[in-house]
Amino acid sequence: PPGQTDVPPSLAPFPLQAATLNPLAGFSVEARVLSREDYGVGREADLSPTDLALGWGRMRDDDVLSRLDISQGGRFYSYRWADQPPLPPQEIVRSSANMHLIPANSAAAEALRRVRKDDRVRIDGWLVEAEAADGWRWRSSTTREDSGAGACEVIYVCAIERQ
């Protein structure tokens, strides 16, 4: 499962043109890309041009994924099954998530551009809350136990590598 660590007291916020990113937790995940969606319009797109729906644990298995219909849109990830779920629904929730990715630098942005569905990736960075000067906020979830609105991770991506 994804790893999450405390933020060192000495770590300052990350100032960007569109917003300041306040770190909430260190974050690392090795997962399979279940779906990819790119965005070009909106405040969120100014920070995060790409969302990846990621799966870990049994949500990486071909047999499980072949029995799910996975889609993304409007900054959400959804899944459905035809008869019976391939895993208990709570396991699906705990073993997959939609992740809004904010590249920290040009190398992370280029690596993110190359990521495709079914790739296996490792992502290292920070879960963040974005704050703009006009009061707009976009906050990451800090648990893998949630679903629905507000359950996505907002990640300041320091490194992403295809495995």
GROMACS .gro file of C-alpha atoms in nm:
model
  163
    1PRO     CA    1   0.000   0.000   0.000
    2PRO     CA    2   0.106   0.363  -0.031
    3GLY     CA    3   0.344   0.494   0.232
    4GLN     CA    4   0.275   0.816   0.417
    5THR     CA    5   0.508   1.002   0.653
    6ASP     CA    6   0.494   1.309   0.872
    7VAL     CA    7   0.610   1.643   0.735
    8PRO     CA    8   0.941   1.757   0.887
    9PRO     CA    9   0.894   2.084   1.080
   10SER     CA   10   1.166   2.248   0.870
   11LEU     CA   11   0.984   2.186   0.538
   12ALA     CA   12   0.845   2.513   0.400
   13PRO     CA   13   0.541   2.544   0.171
   14PHE     CA   14   0.603   2.517  -0.203
   15PRO     CA   15   0.522   2.854  -0.368
   16LEU     CA   16   0.394   2.822  -0.726
   17GLN     CA   17   0.247   3.084  -0.958
   18ALA     CA   18  -0.110   2.947  -0.933
   19ALA     CA   19  -0.108   2.868  -0.560
   20THR     CA   20   0.103   2.788  -0.259
   21LEU     CA   21   0.124   2.418  -0.175
   22ASN     CA   22   0.122   2.334   0.195
   23PRO     CA   23   0.262   1.984   0.259
   24LEU     CA   24   0.032   1.756   0.461
   25ALA     CA   25   0.235   1.432   0.447
   26GLY     CA   26   0.518   1.263   0.260
   27PHE     CA   27   0.378   1.015   0.008
   28SER     CA   28   0.511   0.721  -0.191
   29VAL     CA   29   0.324   0.459  -0.394
   30GLU     CA   30   0.406   0.172  -0.628
   31ALA     CA   31   0.097   0.098  -0.834
   32ARG     CA   32  -0.057   0.006  -1.166
   33VAL     CA   33  -0.214   0.280  -1.377
   34LEU     CA   34  -0.583   0.189  -1.410
   35SER     CA   35  -0.672   0.497  -1.613
   36ARG     CA   36  -0.532   0.835  -1.716
   37GLU     CA   37  -0.715   1.162  -1.779
   38ASP     CA   38  -0.556   1.489  -1.891
   39TYR     CA   39  -0.702   1.833  -1.822
   40GLY     CA   40  -0.632   2.170  -1.982
   41VAL     CA   41  -0.901   2.400  -1.844
   42GLY     CA   42  -0.975   2.519  -1.491
   43ARG     CA   43  -0.788   2.622  -1.179
   44GLU     CA   44  -0.701   2.263  -1.096
   45ALA     CA   45  -0.555   2.211  -1.445
   46ASP     CA   46  -0.323   2.509  -1.390
   47LEU     CA   47  -0.160   2.298  -1.116
   48SER     CA   48  -0.241   1.940  -1.211
   49PRO     CA   49  -0.262   1.864  -1.584
   50THR     CA   50  -0.309   1.490  -1.527
   51ASP     CA   51  -0.501   1.256  -1.301
   52LEU     CA   52  -0.401   0.892  -1.269
   53ALA     CA   53  -0.635   0.632  -1.124
   54LEU     CA   54  -0.394   0.394  -0.950
   55GLY     CA   55  -0.435   0.046  -0.805
   56TRP     CA   56  -0.215  -0.148  -0.562
   57GLY     CA   57  -0.247  -0.483  -0.387
   58ARG     CA   58  -0.496  -0.703  -0.572
   59MET     CA   59  -0.615  -0.400  -0.770
   60ARG     CA   60  -0.307  -0.456  -0.989
   61ASP     CA   61  -0.415  -0.807  -1.097
   62ASP     CA   62  -0.529  -0.870  -1.454
   63ASP     CA   63  -0.804  -1.107  -1.337
   64VAL     CA   64  -0.953  -0.844  -1.105
   65LEU     CA   65  -0.923  -0.558  -1.355
   66SER     CA   66  -1.077  -0.761  -1.639
   67ARG     CA   67  -1.398  -0.777  -1.433
   68LEU     CA   68  -1.417  -0.402  -1.368
   69ASP     CA   69  -1.521  -0.118  -1.598
   70ILE     CA   70  -1.297   0.175  -1.498
   71SER     CA   71  -1.343   0.534  -1.610
   72GLN     CA   72  -1.235   0.886  -1.523
   73GLY     CA   73  -1.386   1.228  -1.583
   74GLY     CA   74  -1.452   1.555  -1.406
   75ARG     CA   75  -1.161   1.481  -1.169
   76PHE     CA   76  -1.327   1.161  -1.046
   77TYR     CA   77  -1.246   0.791  -1.094
   78SER     CA   78  -1.524   0.533  -1.102
   79TYR     CA   79  -1.559   0.160  -1.142
   80ARG     CA   80  -1.843  -0.085  -1.198
   81TRP     CA   81  -1.881  -0.456  -1.231
   82ALA     CA   82  -2.139  -0.674  -1.403
   83ASP     CA   83  -2.270  -0.946  -1.164
   84GLN     CA   84  -2.048  -0.979  -0.858
   85PRO     CA   85  -1.755  -0.758  -0.762
   86PRO     CA   86  -1.415  -0.919  -0.820
   87LEU     CA   87  -1.309  -0.804  -0.471
   88PRO     CA   88  -1.502  -0.689  -0.166
   89PRO     CA   89  -1.603  -0.327  -0.241
   90GLN     CA   90  -1.415  -0.195   0.065
   91GLU     CA   91  -1.096  -0.358  -0.064
   92ILE     CA   92  -1.143  -0.181  -0.396
   93VAL     CA   93  -1.178   0.151  -0.207
   94ARG     CA   94  -0.868   0.081   0.006
   95SER     CA   95  -0.661  -0.044  -0.289
   96SER     CA   96  -0.722   0.224  -0.552
   97ALA     CA   97  -0.761   0.599  -0.583
   98ASN     CA   98  -0.772   0.890  -0.820
   99MET     CA   99  -0.461   1.103  -0.785
  100HIS     CA  100  -0.427   1.466  -0.898
  101LEU     CA  101  -0.061   1.507  -0.990
  102ILE     CA  102   0.128   1.837  -0.968
  103PRO     CA  103   0.476   1.798  -1.122
  104ALA     CA  104   0.745   1.957  -0.903
  105ASN     CA  105   0.986   2.013  -1.192
  106SER     CA  106   1.034   1.961  -1.565
  107ALA     CA  107   1.174   1.608  -1.518
  108ALA     CA  108   0.864   1.501  -1.323
  109ALA     CA  109   0.639   1.668  -1.584
  110GLU     CA  110   0.814   1.487  -1.870
  111ALA     CA  111   0.802   1.152  -1.690
  112LEU     CA  112   0.430   1.204  -1.621
  113ARG     CA  113   0.364   1.277  -1.990
  114ARG     CA  114   0.503   0.932  -2.078
  115VAL     CA  115   0.286   0.735  -1.833
  116ARG     CA  116   0.010   0.523  -1.990
  117LYS     CA  117  -0.270   0.295  -1.876
  118ASP     CA  118  -0.139  -0.040  -1.742
  119ASP     CA  119   0.208   0.101  -1.668
  120ARG     CA  120   0.350   0.018  -1.328
  121VAL     CA  121   0.481   0.332  -1.163
  122ARG     CA  122   0.647   0.459  -0.850
  123ILE     CA  123   0.551   0.809  -0.739
  124ASP     CA  124   0.728   0.999  -0.462
  125GLY     CA  125   0.622   1.338  -0.336
  126TRP     CA  126   0.399   1.521  -0.091
  127LEU     CA  127   0.026   1.522  -0.025
  128VAL     CA  128  -0.063   1.891  -0.029
  129GLU     CA  129  -0.328   2.153   0.017
  130ALA     CA  130  -0.318   2.423  -0.251
  131GLU     CA  131  -0.411   2.775  -0.140
  132ALA     CA  132  -0.450   3.072  -0.374
  133ALA     CA  133  -0.435   3.438  -0.268
  134ASP     CA  134  -0.811   3.479  -0.331
  135GLY     CA  135  -0.900   3.206  -0.077
  136TRP     CA  136  -0.944   2.916  -0.321
  137ARG     CA  137  -0.830   2.581  -0.173
  138TRP     CA  138  -0.779   2.227  -0.300
  139ARG     CA  139  -0.697   1.976  -0.027
  140SER     CA  140  -0.564   1.622  -0.058
  141SER     CA  141  -0.716   1.330   0.121
  142THR     CA  142  -0.474   1.184   0.374
  143THR     CA  143  -0.634   0.839   0.405
  144ARG     CA  144  -0.690   0.550   0.168
  145GLU     CA  145  -1.014   0.456   0.346
  146ASP     CA  146  -1.237   0.720   0.184
  147SER     CA  147  -1.429   0.747  -0.143
  148GLY     CA  148  -1.635   1.009  -0.324
  149ALA     CA  149  -1.587   1.385  -0.332
  150GLY     CA  150  -1.276   1.491  -0.138
  151ALA     CA  151  -1.125   1.141  -0.140
  152CYS     CA  152  -0.864   1.204  -0.411
  153GLU     CA  153  -0.499   1.259  -0.335
  154VAL     CA  154  -0.342   1.588  -0.448
  155ILE     CA  155   0.027   1.508  -0.488
  156TYR     CA  156   0.320   1.739  -0.547
  157VAL     CA  157   0.524   1.489  -0.750
  158CYS     CA  158   0.899   1.505  -0.692
  159ALA     CA  159   0.970   1.186  -0.889
  160ILE     CA  160   0.775   0.942  -1.101
  161GLU     CA  161   0.925   0.641  -1.267
  162ARG     CA  162   0.780   0.368  -1.485
  163GLN     CA  163   0.888   0.024  -1.364
   0.00000   0.00000   0.00000
